Coordinates of C-alpha atoms and ligand atoms in Angstrom, one line a residue:
X1 CA -0.3 0.0 0.2
X2 CA 1.4 3.3 -0.3
X3 CA 1.7 5.7 2.1
X4 CA -0.4 8.9 1.7
X5 CA 1.6 12.1 0.4
X6 CA 1.2 15.1 2.4
X7 CA 1.4 18.2 -0.7
X8 CA 5.1 19.1 -0.1
X9 CA 6.3 15.8 0.8
X10 CA 6.8 13.1 -1.9
X11 CA 6.5 9.6 -0.1
X12 CA 9.4 7.3 -2.2
X13 CA 7.7 4.4 -2.0
X14 CA 5.1 5.3 -4.5
X15 CA 7.1 5.1 -7.3
X16 CA 5.2 3.0 -10.1
X17 CA 7.8 2.0 -12.6
X18 CA 8.4 -2.1 -12.3
X19 CA 11.8 -3.7 -12.2
X20 CA 12.5 -5.3 -15.2
X21 CA 15.3 -7.5 -15.1
X22 CA 16.8 -7.7 -18.0
X23 CA 18.1 -11.2 -18.1
X24 CA 15.8 -13.8 -20.4
X25 CA 15.9 -16.2 -17.8
X26 CA 13.8 -14.4 -15.5
X27 CA 10.2 -16.2 -15.1
X28 CA 6.7 -14.3 -14.6
X29 CA 4.2 -16.3 -13.1
X30 CA 0.4 -15.1 -13.4
X31 CA 2.2 -11.9 -14.7
X32 CA 4.1 -11.2 -12.0
X33 CA 8.0 -10.7 -11.6
X34 CA 9.3 -14.1 -10.2
X35 CA 11.8 -11.9 -8.5
X36 CA 10.9 -9.3 -5.8
X37 CA 11.8 -5.6 -6.1
X38 CA 13.5 -4.1 -3.0
X39 CA 12.3 -0.4 -3.1
X40 CA 14.4 2.4 -1.0
X41 CA 11.9 3.3 1.5
X42 CA 13.5 6.0 3.5
X43 CA 11.2 9.2 3.2
X44 CA 12.7 12.1 1.9
X45 CA 10.8 16.2 1.8
X46 CA 11.1 17.1 -1.7
X47 CA 9.1 20.3 -2.0
X48 CA 7.1 21.4 -4.6
X49 CA 9.4 24.8 -5.7
X50 CA 12.9 25.6 -5.1
X51 CA 14.3 29.1 -5.4
X52 CA 17.4 30.7 -5.3
X53 CA 19.7 30.5 -2.6
X54 CA 21.8 34.1 -3.0
X55 CA 23.0 35.9 0.3
X56 CA 22.2 33.3 2.5
X57 CA 18.4 33.3 1.7
X58 CA 15.9 31.6 -0.7
X59 CA 14.7 34.3 -3.0
X60 CA 12.2 34.0 -5.8
X61 CA 13.7 34.7 -9.3
X62 CA 13.7 38.1 -10.7
X63 CA 11.7 36.8 -13.7
X64 CA 9.2 35.1 -11.7
X65 CA 10.2 32.3 -13.9
X66 CA 10.2 28.6 -13.3
X67 CA 10.8 25.1 -15.1
X68 CA 10.1 21.4 -14.4
X69 CA 12.5 19.0 -13.0
X70 CA 11.1 15.9 -14.4
X71 CA 11.9 12.3 -12.5
X72 CA 13.5 10.1 -15.9
X73 CA 12.2 7.1 -14.1
X74 CA 8.3 7.8 -15.1
X75 CA 8.4 11.5 -16.8
X76 CA 6.1 13.0 -13.7
X77 CA 7.5 16.4 -12.5
X78 CA 9.2 16.2 -9.4
X79 CA 9.7 19.8 -8.6
X80 CA 9.8 23.5 -9.8
X81 CA 12.9 25.0 -10.0
X82 CA 13.8 28.5 -10.4
X83 CA 15.2 29.8 -13.6
X84 CA 17.6 32.6 -12.6
X85 CA 18.2 35.1 -15.6
X86 CA 21.3 37.6 -15.9
X87 CA 20.0 39.7 -13.1
X88 CA 19.6 36.8 -10.7
X89 CA 23.3 36.0 -11.4
X90 CA 24.2 39.5 -11.1
X91 CA 22.5 39.8 -7.6
X92 CA 24.5 36.2 -6.3
X93 CA 28.1 37.6 -7.9
X94 CA 27.3 40.9 -5.3
X95 CA 26.5 38.4 -2.9
X96 CA 29.7 36.6 -3.1
X97 CA 31.9 39.5 -3.6
X98 CA 30.3 40.9 -0.3
X99 CA 31.1 37.9 1.9
X100 CA 35.0 37.6 0.0
X101 CA 35.9 40.9 2.1
X102 CA 35.3 38.5 5.7
X103 CA 35.8 34.9 4.3
X104 CA 38.8 35.4 2.6
X105 CA 40.5 36.8 5.9
X106 CA 39.3 34.2 8.0
X107 CA 41.6 31.7 9.2
X108 CA 42.3 28.6 7.7
X109 CA 41.0 26.8 10.6
X110 CA 38.3 28.2 11.1
X111 CA 37.5 27.8 7.2
X112 CA 38.1 24.3 7.7
X113 CA 35.7 24.1 10.5
X114 CA 33.1 24.4 8.3
X115 CA 33.8 22.3 6.0
X116 CA 33.9 19.6 8.3
X117 CA 30.5 20.6 9.4
X118 CA 29.6 20.6 6.1
X119 CA 30.5 17.1 5.8
X120 CA 29.3 15.7 8.5
X121 CA 26.1 16.6 8.1
X122 CA 26.3 15.2 4.5
X123 CA 26.8 12.3 6.4
X124 CA 23.8 12.3 8.7
X125 CA 21.6 13.2 5.7
X126 CA 23.5 10.7 2.8
X127 CA 20.2 8.3 2.6
X128 CA 17.6 11.1 1.9
X129 CA 20.0 12.9 -0.8
X130 CA 20.7 9.8 -2.2
X131 CA 17.2 9.3 -3.0
X132 CA 16.7 13.3 -4.5
X133 CA 19.4 12.6 -6.6
X134 CA 18.1 8.9 -7.6
X135 CA 14.1 10.5 -8.1
X136 CA 15.9 13.7 -9.9
X137 CA 18.7 12.1 -12.4
X138 CA 17.7 8.6 -12.5
X139 CA 20.7 7.1 -11.2
X140 CA 20.4 3.4 -9.1
X141 CA 19.6 3.8 -5.4
X142 CA 22.8 1.4 -5.0
X143 CA 24.8 3.8 -6.8
X144 CA 23.8 7.2 -5.4
X145 CA 24.0 5.8 -2.0
X146 CA 27.2 3.7 -1.6
X147 CA 29.3 5.7 -4.6
X148 CA 28.0 9.5 -4.9
X149 CA 27.1 10.2 -1.3
X150 CA 30.5 9.1 0.3
X151 CA 32.4 10.9 -2.5
X152 CA 30.3 13.8 -1.7
X153 CA 31.1 13.8 2.2
X154 CA 34.9 12.3 1.6
X155 CA 35.3 16.2 -0.8
X156 CA 34.5 18.1 1.8
X157 CA 36.6 16.0 4.8
X158 CA 39.4 16.0 2.5
X159 CA 39.6 20.0 1.8
X160 CA 38.6 20.7 5.2
X161 CA 41.8 19.1 6.1
X162 CA 43.7 21.5 3.2
X163 CA 42.3 24.9 4.6
X164 CA 44.7 25.2 7.9
X165 CA 47.7 23.8 5.7
X166 CA 48.1 25.8 2.6
X167 CA 51.6 26.8 3.5
X168 CA 52.1 23.2 3.3
X169 CA 50.5 22.5 -0.1
X170 CA 52.6 25.4 -1.4
X171 CA 56.2 25.2 0.6
X172 CA 58.1 28.9 0.7
X173 CA 54.8 30.6 -1.0
X174 CA 51.5 32.8 0.4
X175 CA 48.8 31.1 -1.2
X176 CA 46.0 33.8 -1.8
X177 CA 42.7 33.4 -2.7
X178 CA 41.3 34.2 -6.1
X179 CA 38.1 35.7 -5.5
X180 CA 34.9 34.9 -6.9
X181 CA 34.3 31.7 -8.6
X182 CA 32.0 30.9 -11.2
X183 CA 31.2 27.2 -11.0
X184 CA 29.0 25.6 -13.7
X185 CA 28.1 22.0 -13.6
X186 CA 26.5 19.1 -15.4
X187 CA 24.0 16.5 -14.8
X188 CA 25.8 13.1 -14.4
X189 CA 27.1 13.4 -10.7
X190 CA 24.8 16.3 -9.7
X191 CA 26.1 16.6 -6.2
X192 CA 29.3 14.9 -6.4
X193 CA 30.4 17.6 -9.0
X194 CA 28.9 20.5 -6.5
X195 CA 31.1 19.2 -4.0
X196 CA 34.3 18.7 -6.7
X197 CA 33.9 22.5 -7.1
X198 CA 33.0 23.8 -4.1
X199 CA 35.1 22.2 -1.4
X200 CA 38.5 23.2 -3.0
X201 CA 37.6 26.8 -3.5
X202 CA 36.1 27.2 -0.4
X203 CA 39.3 25.9 1.9
X204 CA 41.6 28.3 0.0
X205 CA 39.1 31.0 1.2
X206 CA 37.2 32.0 -2.0
X207 CA 33.5 32.6 -2.5
X208 CA 31.1 30.9 -5.0
X209 CA 28.0 31.1 -7.5
X210 CA 27.5 27.7 -8.2
X211 CA 25.3 27.3 -11.3
X212 CA 23.7 23.5 -11.5
X213 CA 22.4 21.7 -14.9
X214 CA 18.7 22.0 -15.6
X215 CA 18.0 18.5 -14.9
X216 CA 19.4 17.8 -11.8
X217 CA 19.1 20.6 -9.8
X218 CA 17.0 19.6 -6.6
X219 CA 19.8 18.1 -5.0
X220 CA 21.7 21.5 -5.0
X221 CA 19.2 23.1 -3.6
X222 CA 19.1 20.3 -0.6
X223 CA 23.3 21.2 0.0
X224 CA 22.2 24.9 0.0
X225 CA 20.1 23.5 3.3
X226 CA 22.9 21.9 4.5
X227 CA 25.3 25.2 4.4
X228 CA 22.2 26.8 6.3
X229 CA 22.3 24.2 8.6
X230 CA 26.5 24.2 9.1
X231 CA 26.0 28.4 9.3
X232 CA 28.3 28.9 6.0
X233 CA 28.3 32.5 6.2
X234 CA 25.9 34.2 4.1
X235 CA 27.2 34.7 0.6
X236 CA 29.7 32.5 0.3
X237 CA 28.1 30.5 -1.5
X238 CA 25.3 30.9 -3.9
X239 CA 23.2 28.8 -6.0
X240 CA 21.3 30.1 -9.0
X241 CA 19.4 27.3 -11.1
X242 CA 18.5 27.6 -15.0
X243 CA 19.8 26.5 -18.0
X244 CA 22.4 27.6 -20.5
X245 CA 21.7 31.4 -20.7
X246 CA 22.1 31.0 -17.1
X247 CA 25.5 29.8 -17.4
X248 CA 26.3 32.3 -19.7
X249 CA 25.6 35.2 -17.8
X250 CA 27.8 33.8 -14.8
X251 CA 30.2 33.1 -17.8
X252 CA 30.6 36.6 -19.0
X253 CA 29.6 38.7 -15.5
X254 CA 32.8 40.8 -15.1
X255 CA 33.2 40.1 -11.7
X256 CA 34.0 37.0 -11.6
X257 CA 37.6 35.7 -10.8
X258 CA 37.5 32.0 -11.8
X259 CA 35.5 29.7 -13.7
X260 CA 35.2 26.1 -13.3
X261 CA 33.5 24.2 -15.6
X262 CA 32.2 20.5 -16.2
X263 CA 30.6 19.7 -18.8
X264 CA 30.7 19.0 -22.9
X265 CA 33.5 20.0 -25.1
X266 CA 30.9 22.1 -27.5
X267 CA 30.2 24.2 -24.1
X268 CA 33.6 24.1 -23.0
X269 CA 34.9 25.8 -25.9
X270 CA 32.6 28.7 -25.6
X271 CA 33.6 29.4 -22.3
X272 CA 37.6 29.2 -23.5
X273 CA 36.5 31.8 -26.1
X274 CA 34.6 34.1 -23.8
X275 CA 37.5 34.7 -21.1
X276 CA 40.3 34.6 -24.1
X277 CA 40.5 38.3 -23.7
X278 CA 39.6 38.9 -19.8
X279 CA 42.0 38.5 -17.2
X280 CA 39.4 35.4 -16.0
X281 CA 40.8 32.0 -14.9
X282 CA 39.2 29.2 -16.2
X283 CA 39.5 25.2 -15.7
X284 CA 37.9 22.6 -18.0
X285 CA 36.5 19.1 -17.3
X286 CA 35.2 18.2 -20.4
X287 CA 33.8 15.3 -22.0
X288 CA 35.9 11.5 -22.9
X289 CA 36.0 8.9 -25.2
X290 CA 38.3 6.5 -23.0
X291 CA 39.6 3.3 -24.6
X292 CA 39.7 0.2 -22.5
X293 CA 41.9 -2.5 -23.3
X294 CA 42.5 -6.3 -22.4
X295 CA 45.7 -8.1 -23.0
X296 CA 45.7 -11.9 -23.7
X297 CA 47.2 -12.6 -20.6
X298 CA 44.9 -10.6 -18.6
X299 CA 42.5 -12.3 -16.1
X300 CA 39.8 -12.5 -18.5
X301 CA 36.8 -12.9 -15.7
X302 CA 38.4 -9.9 -13.6
X303 CA 38.3 -8.0 -17.1
X304 CA 35.4 -8.6 -18.0
X305 CA 33.7 -7.3 -14.4
X306 CA 35.7 -4.0 -15.0
X307 CA 34.6 -3.8 -18.6
X308 CA 30.9 -4.1 -17.5
X309 CA 31.6 -1.6 -14.5
X310 CA 33.8 0.8 -16.8
X311 CA 30.7 1.2 -19.3
X312 CA 27.5 0.6 -17.5
X313 CA 28.1 2.1 -14.3
X314 CA 25.7 5.1 -13.9
X315 CA 23.8 3.9 -17.3
X316 CA 27.5 5.4 -19.0
X317 CA 26.8 8.7 -18.1
X318 CA 30.2 9.4 -17.1
X319 CA 33.1 11.4 -18.7
X320 CA 35.5 8.7 -18.1
X321 CA 33.3 6.2 -18.7
X322 CA 35.4 3.1 -20.7
X323 CA 33.4 2.9 -23.7
X324 CA 35.6 2.2 -26.7
X325 CA 36.7 -1.9 -26.0
X326 CA 40.2 -2.8 -27.5
X327 CA 40.4 -6.6 -27.5
X328 CA 44.0 -8.5 -28.2
X329 CA 42.7 -10.5 -31.5
X330 CA 43.6 -14.1 -29.7
X331 CA 41.1 -13.3 -26.7
X332 CA 38.3 -11.5 -28.9
X333 CA 36.1 -14.5 -28.9
X334 CA 36.1 -15.6 -25.6
X335 CA 35.7 -11.8 -23.9
X336 CA 32.7 -11.2 -26.5
X337 CA 31.2 -14.4 -25.5
X338 CA 31.4 -13.2 -21.6
X339 CA 30.4 -9.9 -22.3
X340 CA 27.6 -11.1 -23.9
X341 CA 26.3 -13.5 -21.5
X342 CA 26.8 -10.7 -18.5
X343 CA 24.9 -8.3 -20.3
X344 CA 21.7 -10.3 -19.9
X345 CA 22.2 -10.3 -16.1
X346 CA 22.2 -6.9 -15.6
X347 CA 18.9 -5.4 -14.0
X348 CA 17.5 -2.5 -15.9
X349 CA 14.4 -0.5 -14.3
X350 CA 13.4 1.4 -11.5
X351 CA 16.4 3.4 -10.0
X352 CA 14.7 3.2 -6.8
X353 CA 15.0 -0.5 -6.5
X354 CA 18.2 -1.3 -4.7
X355 CA 18.8 -4.2 -6.7
X356 CA 18.5 -2.7 -10.5
X357 CA 22.0 -1.9 -12.4
X358 CA 20.9 0.0 -14.6
X359 CA 18.5 2.8 -14.0
X360 CA 16.7 5.9 -16.2
X361 CA 18.8 7.8 -19.1
X362 CA 18.6 10.9 -17.6
X363 CA 16.6 13.2 -20.3
X364 CA 14.7 12.6 -23.6
X365 CA 17.4 14.8 -25.4
X366 CA 20.1 12.3 -23.9
X367 CA 17.9 9.2 -25.2
X368 CA 17.8 10.2 -28.2
X369 CA 21.2 11.3 -28.8
X370 CA 22.1 7.5 -27.5
X371 CA 19.9 6.2 -30.5
X372 CA 20.7 8.2 -32.7
X373 CA 24.5 7.4 -32.6
X374 CA 23.8 3.4 -31.9
X375 CA 21.4 3.6 -35.3
X376 CA 24.8 5.3 -36.9
X377 CA 27.0 2.3 -35.3
X378 CA 24.8 0.0 -37.4
X379 CA 24.5 2.0 -40.7
X380 CA 27.7 2.3 -40.8
X381 CA 28.6 -1.6 -40.7
X382 CA 28.7 -2.7 -37.0
X383 CA 26.7 -5.5 -35.2
X384 CA 24.4 -4.7 -32.2
X385 CA 24.2 -6.8 -29.3
X386 CA 21.4 -6.0 -27.2
X387 CA 19.7 -7.8 -24.4
X388 CA 15.4 -8.3 -25.5
X389 CA 13.8 -7.0 -22.5
X390 CA 10.7 -5.9 -21.8
X391 CA 11.0 -1.9 -20.7
X392 CA 8.4 0.0 -18.7
X393 CA 6.4 1.8 -20.6
X394 CA 7.1 5.2 -18.9
X395 CA 10.8 7.2 -18.2
X396 CA 13.5 6.9 -20.6
X397 CA 15.3 3.6 -21.2
X398 CA 18.1 2.4 -23.0
X399 CA 19.0 -1.6 -22.8
X400 CA 23.1 -2.6 -22.2
X401 CA 24.2 -2.9 -25.4
X402 CA 27.5 -3.9 -27.8
X403 CA 28.7 -2.9 -31.2
X404 CA 31.2 -5.1 -32.6
X405 CA 33.1 -4.6 -36.0
X406 CA 33.4 -1.3 -35.0
X407 CA 36.4 0.8 -36.9
X408 CA 38.0 4.1 -35.5
X409 CA 36.3 6.0 -38.1
X410 CA 32.8 4.8 -37.0
X411 CA 30.8 7.9 -35.0
X412 CA 30.5 5.2 -32.4
X413 CA 34.1 4.8 -32.4
X414 CA 34.7 8.9 -32.4
X415 CA 31.8 10.7 -30.3
X416 CA 30.7 10.8 -26.7
X417 CA 27.7 8.4 -26.5
X418 CA 27.1 9.1 -22.8
X419 CA 25.1 5.7 -22.4
X420 CA 25.4 2.5 -21.6
X421 CA 26.7 1.3 -25.2
X422 CA 30.3 -0.5 -25.6
X423 CA 32.4 -0.3 -28.9
X424 CA 34.0 -3.2 -29.3
X425 CA 37.5 -3.7 -31.8
X426 CA 40.6 -5.2 -31.4
X427 CA 44.5 -5.1 -31.6
X428 CA 47.2 -6.8 -32.0
X429 CA 50.4 -5.4 -30.4
X430 CA 50.7 -3.2 -27.4
X431 CA 52.1 -0.1 -30.4
X432 CA 48.6 -0.6 -32.3
X433 CA 46.6 -0.8 -28.9
X434 CA 48.3 2.6 -28.1
X435 CA 47.7 4.4 -31.3
X436 CA 44.6 2.9 -31.5
X437 CA 43.7 4.2 -28.0
X438 CA 45.5 7.0 -28.8
X439 CA 43.6 8.1 -32.1
X440 CA 40.5 10.5 -30.5
X441 CA 40.4 14.0 -29.6
X442 CA 39.9 13.2 -26.3
X443 CA 42.1 12.3 -23.4
X444 CA 40.7 11.9 -20.2
X445 CA 40.7 8.1 -19.3
X446 CA 41.9 4.9 -20.3
X447 CA 42.6 1.7 -18.6
X448 CA 44.5 -1.3 -18.9
X449 CA 43.9 -5.2 -17.9
X450 CA 47.1 -7.1 -18.3
X451 CA 49.3 -9.8 -15.6
X452 CA 52.5 -7.7 -16.7
X453 CA 53.5 -4.9 -14.3
X454 CA 56.5 -4.3 -17.2
X455 CA 53.1 -3.6 -20.1
X456 CA 51.5 -1.6 -17.6
X457 CA 54.2 1.0 -17.2
X458 CA 54.7 1.1 -21.0
X459 CA 51.4 1.5 -22.0
X460 CA 50.4 4.3 -18.8
X461 CA 53.7 6.0 -20.4
X462 CA 52.1 6.2 -23.8
X463 CA 48.4 6.3 -23.5
X464 CA 47.6 10.3 -23.6
X465 CA 44.8 10.4 -21.1
X466 CA 44.3 11.7 -18.1
X467 CA 44.0 8.9 -15.9
X468 CA 44.8 5.8 -16.7
X469 CA 43.5 2.9 -14.5
X470 CA 45.3 -0.8 -14.4
X471 CA 43.4 -4.1 -13.5
X472 CA 40.9 -1.8 -12.3
X473 CA 38.2 1.0 -13.2
X474 CA 36.3 4.0 -12.0
X475 CA 38.4 4.1 -8.9
X476 CA 38.1 7.7 -7.0
X477 CA 39.5 9.4 -4.5
X478 CA 39.6 13.1 -3.2
X479 CA 43.2 12.8 -2.9
X480 CA 44.0 11.8 -6.6
X481 CA 44.0 14.7 -9.2
X482 CA 41.5 14.2 -11.7
X483 CA 41.6 15.9 -15.5
X484 CA 42.0 15.9 -18.9
X485 CA 44.4 16.4 -21.9
X486 CA 43.4 17.8 -25.9
X487 CA 39.6 18.4 -25.8
X488 CA 38.9 16.9 -22.1
X489 CA 40.1 20.2 -20.9
X490 CA 42.7 21.4 -18.6
X491 CA 43.0 22.1 -14.8
X492 CA 43.0 19.1 -12.4
X493 CA 40.3 18.9 -9.1
X494 CA 41.4 16.8 -6.3
X495 CA 44.6 16.4 -4.7
X496 CA 47.1 19.5 -4.3
X497 CA 46.9 19.9 -8.0
X498 CA 43.1 20.8 -7.5
X499 CA 43.7 23.6 -5.2
X500 CA 45.9 25.6 -7.6
X501 CA 43.6 26.8 -10.0
X502 CA 41.9 28.3 -6.3
X503 CA 45.0 30.3 -5.4
X504 CA 47.4 33.3 -6.3
X505 CA 50.7 32.4 -5.4
X506 CA 52.8 35.1 -3.5
X507 CA 56.7 34.4 -2.3
Ligands
NAD1 P1 26.6 20.8 -20.6 O1 27.8 21.1 -21.8 O2 25.1 20.2 -22.1 O3 26.2 21.5 -19.7 C1 27.0 21.3 -18.7 C2 26.8 22.8 -18.1 O4 26.5 23.9 -18.9 C3 25.0 22.7 -17.5 O5 25.1 23.2 -16.3 C4 24.5 24.0 -18.5 O6 23.6 24.0 -18.4 C5 25.9 24.5 -18.8 N1 25.6 25.4 -20.1 C6 24.9 25.1 -21.3 N2 25.5 25.9 -22.2 C7 26.2 27.4 -21.5 C8 26.8 28.1 -21.9 N3 26.7 28.4 -23.1 N4 27.0 29.0 -20.9 C9 27.3 28.2 -19.9 N5 26.8 27.6 -19.4 C10 26.4 26.7 -20.0 O7 27.0 19.2 -20.7 P2 26.5 17.9 -19.8 O8 25.1 17.4 -21.1 O9 25.1 18.8 -18.7 O10 26.5 17.0 -19.4 C11 27.7 16.3 -19.7 C12 28.9 16.3 -20.3 O11 29.3 16.6 -19.8 C13 29.8 15.3 -21.3 O12 30.5 15.6 -22.3 C14 30.7 14.7 -20.1 O13 31.5 14.0 -20.8 C15 30.8 15.9 -19.6 N6 31.6 16.0 -18.0 C16 33.1 15.5 -18.1 C17 33.5 15.5 -16.4 C18 35.0 15.5 -16.5 O14 35.7 15.7 -15.3 N7 35.7 15.9 -17.4 C19 32.4 15.2 -15.6 C20 31.3 15.1 -15.4 C21 30.7 15.3 -17.3

């Protein structure tokens, strides 16, 4: 029985999307799934409407306009979100500038206390926040709960530790804050991207105007409540929701000292052009098309699990997703058979079910983009291997897919799909593997599976990617810098390297 919902409370066990296991081995008894759904049942308050967060207050947008934020698993409106315009951005920048005067002078150990407090409150509310993230973005609850939220807290904890130790991060230099930072984030890891941006900026004494992605702004507004609860001084963080135009107003605002952007390469290029003739600092974390390499000497079963995680984690909505699989010819047939068997066991369906492996695609346009690229892959001669499964009638879904017979010139091998689709190719020698892996405009990440340490060192030194995982994939830690080469952007986030964009080093 669904629980009764009050007007401002969405009760999370009222979600009509059926869990649909992909496996053909699934049995159905009298129209009921043999498989028992296990929905997350913690109640969470989701307001019908979210305002802007400016100068420590929730304020209505100057235009009076709001836009819907949908749950992509059922296409229902989850809430409506304020549409910030240039005047709202100006008010937020002005609040950040005012707050900077005091915040930048606060001793590091005091700034650190706020960050520790934020980290602890995030931990306390992690289960609710995970639900908000899943309902607004479509990712499986087990990923929001076991990956995103622990990482969000870890980023605040880690940077809290740096706040009073910047002298040790940059020995012999004085690290002064840069000023007001405009930060623009995407929809694939909404809270985590906010944490990646806010934590180093605040630790170094800067103030911020954050612009979340338009399809996933709700969790950012829950974070705003946490910042208030942590008693972060007014204006140190401001959040202006809206779409591309709102982001553009932030990029073009003359009183922003530093811009940090995570998103597509196309928009990243616009930002680079826009700031070219200004004194603004810029870091760009952009798209990727990672090569994932399996050598004949690799532990094949582990490698296959790594490949599955590398591409299907978060429905493939991951900038570092291992979307180009390169298999050494001698093990190609074996790897393909194991991959084809394994994707049949992945469960696609209700993101709120704790057993779901692949949730909803974040938005309709993203689903259309995935479909278009898969159709192009088939039209160009690729063979599509896809599990047959009944998908829920409502919502945005795409089953886990492999495309074989792909060549380097095919669109699926070149363009970022940002979905649960793996292009499979082969290679003969390590040299050929390196050449094929680097044959992309991107350079964010790569993965290598081999039993030989010497081969790992050789590959890592030759692969033009910011992060290379060996015999594992998708491992993240706030102490480790992350970022790209070439069209994947510049600048690093995480580790000491991630502090650099937020400080002015003086001798
Ligand atoms: P996007 O570029 O469309 O949007 C990203 C953000 O930029 C959103 O908040 C959007 O509203 C805003 N924006 C759009 N147009 C703008 C403009 N003209 N000026 C200023 N802001 C603007 O990207 P997306 O679809 O939200 O995210 C997916 C992309 O992000 C993928 O390409 C993915 O690889 C990339 N990504 C990269 C990393 C990384 O660390 N390198 C991490 C996550 C996502």
